[in-house]
């Protein structure tokens, strides 16, 4: 006999995925609708409008792509890149190199502007590199989860727009939890995901782009052969599944048959966006900031050091230096097994050197913060770390109760 399916209860305090809103999980269990059912098309159009709110944009185009955040990133880049195009990628953490990986596969000429991972870039240095290399595209990470740093963007976006360059920004770790101003910052394409501050399961990428981008995409439009042999284009986008020229039509009021929509995931996205918008975008930002302050206070009260520049630290991730002599993976394993708490390690030059506590979406709650700090302190003491005991939760409470 096959055992009944069950999963353990966890307090997920990683930089994603995070705990889903209970109401999101409930709506995923509602009946399936056909993808061209008028009732489902109405849901899709509502989702389009709600996606724009955390992006703070008036763009006509905003929709979801079936696939995790990486699918939206790839769709955005291959929509703009043609072989030989030059793209500048300022790298201050792991995920900028993912941008480069995708751009290389699209046959772009990739130029990295690199720095240590302890802080974001001064915008003037990025602008200077743009002036030097004269790229067609500048692509950046807004919030870098590997090191908990967040990149200022307003001046870079303004420069790109003034000089008719395309500015692509990956906002997966900040969308819904940190202020994003797509229009004001002159971002041409912004990409996010469902599994972080929206507290929807992983599986959808969110994208918005302006008419400058739409004009390029329209010139590359090609309908698949099974629907028409007439619409051929020598400049067609290299992927069929991630072809924005087709996907934007799929999300239009007269949709083409591009793929079979993941209906239950769209239900979940609709609910996650509804909960966020009803909370209020500004209230969500304030909640993430407050819980971040409590996490930081608790970590510092233990005598631990937060990695990186605090002036550009993002409120949705706290990177913590692993004390000398402590095995970071043993600590994570004990947190999970004994307390049901999951935190993350990091990547590249920070692998084995920092832990990361996420503070995103439904996981960004006072009870979670107090639980993770109490459990973290207990495990560190058990593992022999030289920390201040009895301080972490008290310091976090001082933040909440002041």
XYZ file of C-alpha atoms in Angstrom:
402
model
C 0.000 0.000 0.000
C 1.240 3.493 -0.886
C 1.272 5.840 2.104
C -0.917 8.910 2.148
C 0.952 12.009 0.974
C 2.129 14.385 3.707
C 4.812 17.003 4.254
C 6.402 18.287 7.469
C 5.484 21.732 8.806
C 8.312 24.217 8.322
C 9.081 27.825 9.176
C 10.698 28.872 5.909
C 13.035 31.823 6.363
C 15.103 31.475 3.207
C 15.380 34.017 0.357
C 12.820 31.895 -1.495
C 10.746 29.966 -1.944
C 8.777 31.102 1.089
C 5.589 30.067 2.864
C 2.492 30.486 0.709
C -0.533 32.413 1.940
C -3.168 29.916 3.191
C -5.741 31.501 0.891
C -3.407 30.978 -2.076
C -3.240 27.258 -1.339
C -7.015 27.131 -0.991
C -7.751 28.722 -4.367
C -5.398 26.273 -6.063
C -7.854 23.549 -5.113
C -10.792 25.163 -6.911
C -12.188 23.635 -10.144
C -10.195 23.866 -13.364
C -11.505 26.148 -16.109
C -10.646 25.874 -19.768
C -7.982 28.345 -20.827
C -10.375 30.070 -23.244
C -13.377 29.955 -20.930
C -14.689 33.544 -20.619
C -14.522 33.217 -16.837
C -10.837 32.320 -17.012
C -10.044 35.043 -19.553
C -11.553 37.534 -17.105
C -9.203 36.236 -14.383
C -6.226 36.676 -16.715
C -7.164 40.267 -17.506
C -7.516 41.038 -13.793
C -4.097 39.507 -13.169
C -2.575 41.701 -15.897
C -3.772 44.829 -14.156
C -2.764 43.678 -10.667
C 0.778 42.778 -11.788
C 1.337 46.447 -12.637
C 0.698 47.661 -9.088
C 3.906 46.436 -7.349
C 5.873 47.427 -10.472
C 4.354 50.932 -10.210
C 3.885 51.110 -13.950
C 1.324 52.234 -16.486
C 2.744 49.920 -19.157
C 0.167 48.295 -21.395
C 1.993 44.965 -21.247
C 2.205 43.063 -17.959
C 1.566 39.341 -17.674
C 2.817 36.002 -16.353
C 5.024 33.446 -18.077
C 4.650 29.775 -17.214
C 7.974 28.892 -15.597
C 10.003 30.069 -12.631
C 11.601 33.520 -12.516
C 14.410 32.419 -14.802
C 11.920 31.845 -17.627
C 10.878 35.493 -17.575
C 14.475 36.624 -17.464
C 15.335 34.490 -20.476
C 12.227 35.611 -22.351
C 13.100 39.265 -21.752
C 16.708 38.998 -22.855
C 16.164 36.892 -25.978
C 13.356 39.240 -27.032
C 15.846 42.106 -27.250
C 19.113 40.363 -28.149
C 20.079 39.539 -31.697
C 23.475 37.966 -32.529
C 26.319 40.425 -32.018
C 24.385 42.867 -29.841
C 26.427 44.316 -27.011
C 25.120 43.995 -23.449
C 26.676 45.479 -20.302
C 26.052 43.574 -17.063
C 27.241 45.135 -13.781
C 27.890 42.178 -11.451
C 27.889 42.533 -7.672
C 26.610 39.018 -6.873
C 25.695 35.634 -8.293
C 22.666 36.392 -10.402
C 24.271 38.984 -12.673
C 26.268 36.076 -14.053
C 23.003 34.320 -14.870
C 22.112 37.331 -17.023
C 25.439 36.886 -18.784
C 24.903 33.142 -19.208
C 21.582 33.731 -20.960
C 22.953 36.588 -23.069
C 25.927 34.494 -24.200
C 23.595 31.711 -25.342
C 21.667 34.327 -27.334
C 24.967 35.171 -29.119
C 25.358 38.606 -27.546
C 28.694 40.274 -26.881
C 28.673 40.251 -23.075
C 30.650 42.796 -21.069
C 30.784 42.357 -17.291
C 31.510 45.233 -14.926
C 32.627 43.405 -11.801
C 33.213 44.280 -8.165
C 33.400 42.593 -4.763
C 30.078 41.267 -3.498
C 30.046 43.365 -0.314
C 28.028 46.247 -1.759
C 26.076 47.471 -4.756
C 27.542 49.770 -7.418
C 27.820 53.512 -7.248
C 25.563 54.546 -10.109
C 28.181 56.870 -11.537
C 30.575 53.942 -12.071
C 27.940 52.078 -14.042
C 27.214 55.156 -16.149
C 30.922 55.582 -16.830
C 31.101 51.966 -18.035
C 28.087 52.567 -20.279
C 29.826 55.562 -21.798
C 32.962 53.503 -22.376
C 31.363 50.417 -23.940
C 28.275 51.861 -25.685
C 26.069 48.766 -25.307
C 22.618 48.240 -26.786
C 21.366 46.818 -23.475
C 22.204 47.361 -19.809
C 20.960 44.523 -17.568
C 21.049 44.587 -13.761
C 19.845 42.829 -10.634
C 17.786 45.039 -8.324
C 18.048 42.900 -5.188
C 20.870 40.341 -5.069
C 19.906 37.481 -2.763
C 23.409 35.978 -2.640
C 24.695 38.890 -0.542
C 21.579 40.802 0.520
C 22.548 43.938 -1.381
C 20.216 46.190 -3.381
C 21.186 48.351 -6.347
C 20.028 51.991 -6.725
C 18.709 52.388 -10.280
C 17.215 55.814 -10.911
C 20.285 57.535 -12.396
C 21.280 54.531 -14.497
C 17.785 54.257 -15.936
C 17.642 57.960 -16.714
C 20.979 57.792 -18.527
C 19.923 54.756 -20.562
C 16.677 56.416 -21.629
C 18.419 59.664 -22.528
C 20.821 57.744 -24.778
C 18.243 55.352 -26.260
C 19.613 52.206 -24.581
C 17.479 49.400 -23.204
C 17.470 48.946 -19.421
C 16.517 45.458 -18.205
C 16.108 44.840 -14.460
C 15.570 41.592 -12.552
C 13.390 42.330 -9.505
C 12.551 38.821 -8.312
C 13.733 39.347 -4.707
C 12.149 42.778 -4.270
C 8.806 42.659 -6.120
C 6.026 43.180 -3.591
C 8.341 43.650 -0.612
C 10.465 46.627 -1.615
C 9.577 49.748 -3.565
C 10.061 49.395 -7.330
C 9.386 52.326 -9.672
C 9.490 50.926 -13.192
C 8.234 54.106 -14.844
C 10.079 56.644 -12.711
C 13.373 54.716 -12.929
C 13.009 54.388 -16.723
C 13.157 50.584 -16.670
C 12.276 49.158 -20.082
C 11.717 45.543 -18.982
C 11.258 44.368 -15.394
C 11.053 40.707 -14.405
C 9.843 39.174 -11.134
C 8.616 35.823 -9.821
C 5.772 34.296 -7.858
C 7.671 32.489 -5.095
C 9.149 35.274 -2.997
C 7.326 38.350 -1.652
C 4.079 37.330 -3.384
C 3.996 34.083 -1.370
C 2.713 32.044 -4.297
C 4.333 28.684 -5.156
C 7.207 28.766 -7.635
C 6.165 28.312 -11.231
C 5.364 31.727 -12.707
C 7.478 34.662 -13.807
C 6.012 38.159 -14.013
C 7.058 40.649 -16.639
C 6.246 44.161 -17.749
C 7.687 46.222 -20.579
C 7.028 49.529 -22.270
C 6.222 50.517 -25.849
C 9.916 50.940 -26.716
C 10.373 47.229 -26.100
C 7.041 46.303 -27.622
C 8.076 47.934 -30.891
C 11.173 45.701 -31.058
C 9.168 42.599 -30.154
C 6.523 43.304 -32.784
C 9.197 43.492 -35.480
C 10.321 39.980 -34.488
C 6.837 38.419 -34.426
C 6.392 35.002 -35.968
C 3.348 32.796 -35.491
C 4.057 29.084 -35.242
C 3.624 26.954 -38.356
C 0.709 24.946 -36.980
C -1.337 28.161 -36.786
C -0.121 29.882 -39.948
C 2.456 29.332 -42.702
C 2.237 32.971 -43.753
C 3.746 34.836 -40.806
C 7.476 34.108 -41.240
C 10.246 36.347 -39.928
C 13.999 36.002 -40.446
C 14.522 37.929 -37.182
C 12.226 35.727 -35.109
C 12.915 35.235 -31.395
C 14.995 32.085 -30.874
C 12.581 30.330 -28.483
C 9.027 29.354 -29.283
C 7.897 28.732 -25.700
C 9.494 31.945 -24.386
C 8.605 34.109 -27.400
C 7.223 37.352 -25.955
C 5.779 38.336 -29.329
C 3.468 35.318 -29.056
C 2.941 35.301 -25.285
C 1.748 38.908 -25.251
C -0.894 37.916 -27.793
C -1.844 34.927 -25.667
C -2.550 37.380 -22.814
C -4.485 39.800 -25.051
C -8.254 40.154 -25.195
C -8.188 38.082 -28.425
C -5.755 35.341 -27.343
C -3.905 33.070 -29.742
C -3.416 29.403 -28.866
C 0.230 29.517 -27.771
C 0.380 27.083 -24.839
C -1.943 25.475 -22.311
C -2.128 27.828 -19.354
C -1.312 26.608 -15.850
C -4.777 27.543 -14.627
C -4.332 26.646 -10.950
C -1.142 28.722 -10.816
C -2.971 31.694 -12.318
C -5.617 31.292 -9.605
C -2.786 31.354 -7.060
C -1.191 34.414 -8.636
C -4.523 36.238 -8.680
C -4.984 35.516 -4.970
C -1.407 36.437 -4.020
C -1.696 39.758 -5.833
C -5.138 40.382 -4.330
C -3.838 39.819 -0.792
C -0.832 42.086 -1.400
C -2.852 44.905 -2.941
C -5.495 44.714 -0.224
C -2.772 44.923 2.421
C -1.520 48.027 0.634
C 1.800 48.260 -1.165
C 3.155 50.839 1.274
C 2.012 48.699 4.210
C 3.816 45.698 2.741
C 7.014 47.709 2.402
C 6.697 48.892 6.008
C 6.069 45.346 7.270
C 9.187 44.028 5.526
C 11.277 46.915 6.882
C 10.016 46.414 10.451
C 10.703 42.676 10.424
C 14.109 43.305 8.868
C 14.950 45.718 11.668
C 13.936 43.095 14.243
C 16.061 40.413 12.548
C 19.057 42.728 12.364
C 18.665 43.747 16.010
C 18.522 40.135 17.134
C 21.530 39.061 15.073
C 23.668 41.969 16.253
C 22.601 41.460 19.879
C 24.051 37.946 19.705
C 27.354 39.483 18.660
C 27.151 38.189 15.105
C 28.159 40.312 12.130
C 25.885 41.116 9.201
C 27.744 40.843 5.897
C 28.014 43.747 3.485
C 27.207 47.438 3.284
C 24.266 48.278 5.547
C 23.509 51.388 3.468
C 22.562 49.211 0.496
C 21.287 46.155 2.375
C 17.932 44.900 1.121
C 15.187 44.437 3.729
C 14.199 41.020 2.370
C 17.512 39.196 3.021
C 19.963 39.298 5.938
C 23.388 37.720 5.275
C 25.179 36.679 8.491
C 28.878 35.946 8.800
C 29.490 32.400 10.070
C 31.672 32.589 13.215
C 35.115 31.047 12.982
C 35.128 27.403 14.044
C 31.414 26.882 13.424
C 30.213 24.523 10.702
C 27.489 26.449 8.900
C 25.826 23.370 7.438
C 25.633 21.656 10.819
C 23.807 24.697 12.168
C 21.340 24.715 9.272
C 20.727 20.992 9.636
C 20.037 21.280 13.354
C 17.710 24.241 12.827
C 15.705 22.205 10.346
C 15.657 18.911 12.217
C 15.135 20.195 15.758
C 13.123 23.386 15.222
C 11.591 22.999 11.769
C 13.298 26.240 10.680
C 14.951 26.587 7.279
C 17.535 29.263 6.506
C 19.946 29.325 3.556
C 23.644 29.222 2.801
C 25.122 31.248 -0.091
C 27.068 30.895 -3.336
C 30.438 31.528 -4.953
C 32.927 33.403 -2.775
C 30.361 33.499 0.067
C 29.711 29.757 0.134
C 30.502 28.460 3.607
C 31.067 32.013 4.866
C 27.544 33.354 5.360
C 24.068 32.221 6.291
C 21.096 34.018 4.795
C 17.806 34.656 6.567
C 14.974 35.546 4.219
C 12.215 37.990 5.132
C 9.678 37.734 2.331
C 5.934 37.752 1.866
C 3.880 35.562 4.210
C 7.106 34.369 5.861
C 7.745 37.983 6.912
C 5.756 37.759 10.158
C 6.628 38.686 13.733
C 6.063 35.151 15.023
C 8.444 33.781 12.378
C 11.112 36.337 13.221
C 10.954 35.597 16.939
C 10.964 31.846 16.300
C 13.950 31.892 13.959
C 15.973 34.109 16.312
C 15.226 31.946 19.340
C 16.020 28.741 17.477
C 19.146 30.230 15.910
C 20.494 31.320 19.280
C 19.799 27.912 20.837
C 21.522 26.017 18.030
C 24.553 28.304 18.038
C 24.976 27.871 21.784
C 24.643 24.101 21.420
C 27.296 24.153 18.684
C 29.687 26.081 20.921
C 29.526 29.503 19.280
C 30.768 32.416 21.399
C 27.628 34.554 21.349
C 25.641 36.647 23.799
C 22.847 34.418 25.102
C 19.357 35.620 25.953
C 19.723 38.749 23.814
C 18.338 37.977 20.355
C 14.614 37.658 21.003
C 14.654 40.444 23.599
C 16.278 42.840 21.140
C 13.744 41.945 18.451
C 10.893 42.497 20.926
C 12.282 45.957 21.683
C 11.910 46.762 17.972
C 8.332 45.537 17.872
C 7.183 47.058 21.165
C 8.855 50.456 21.073
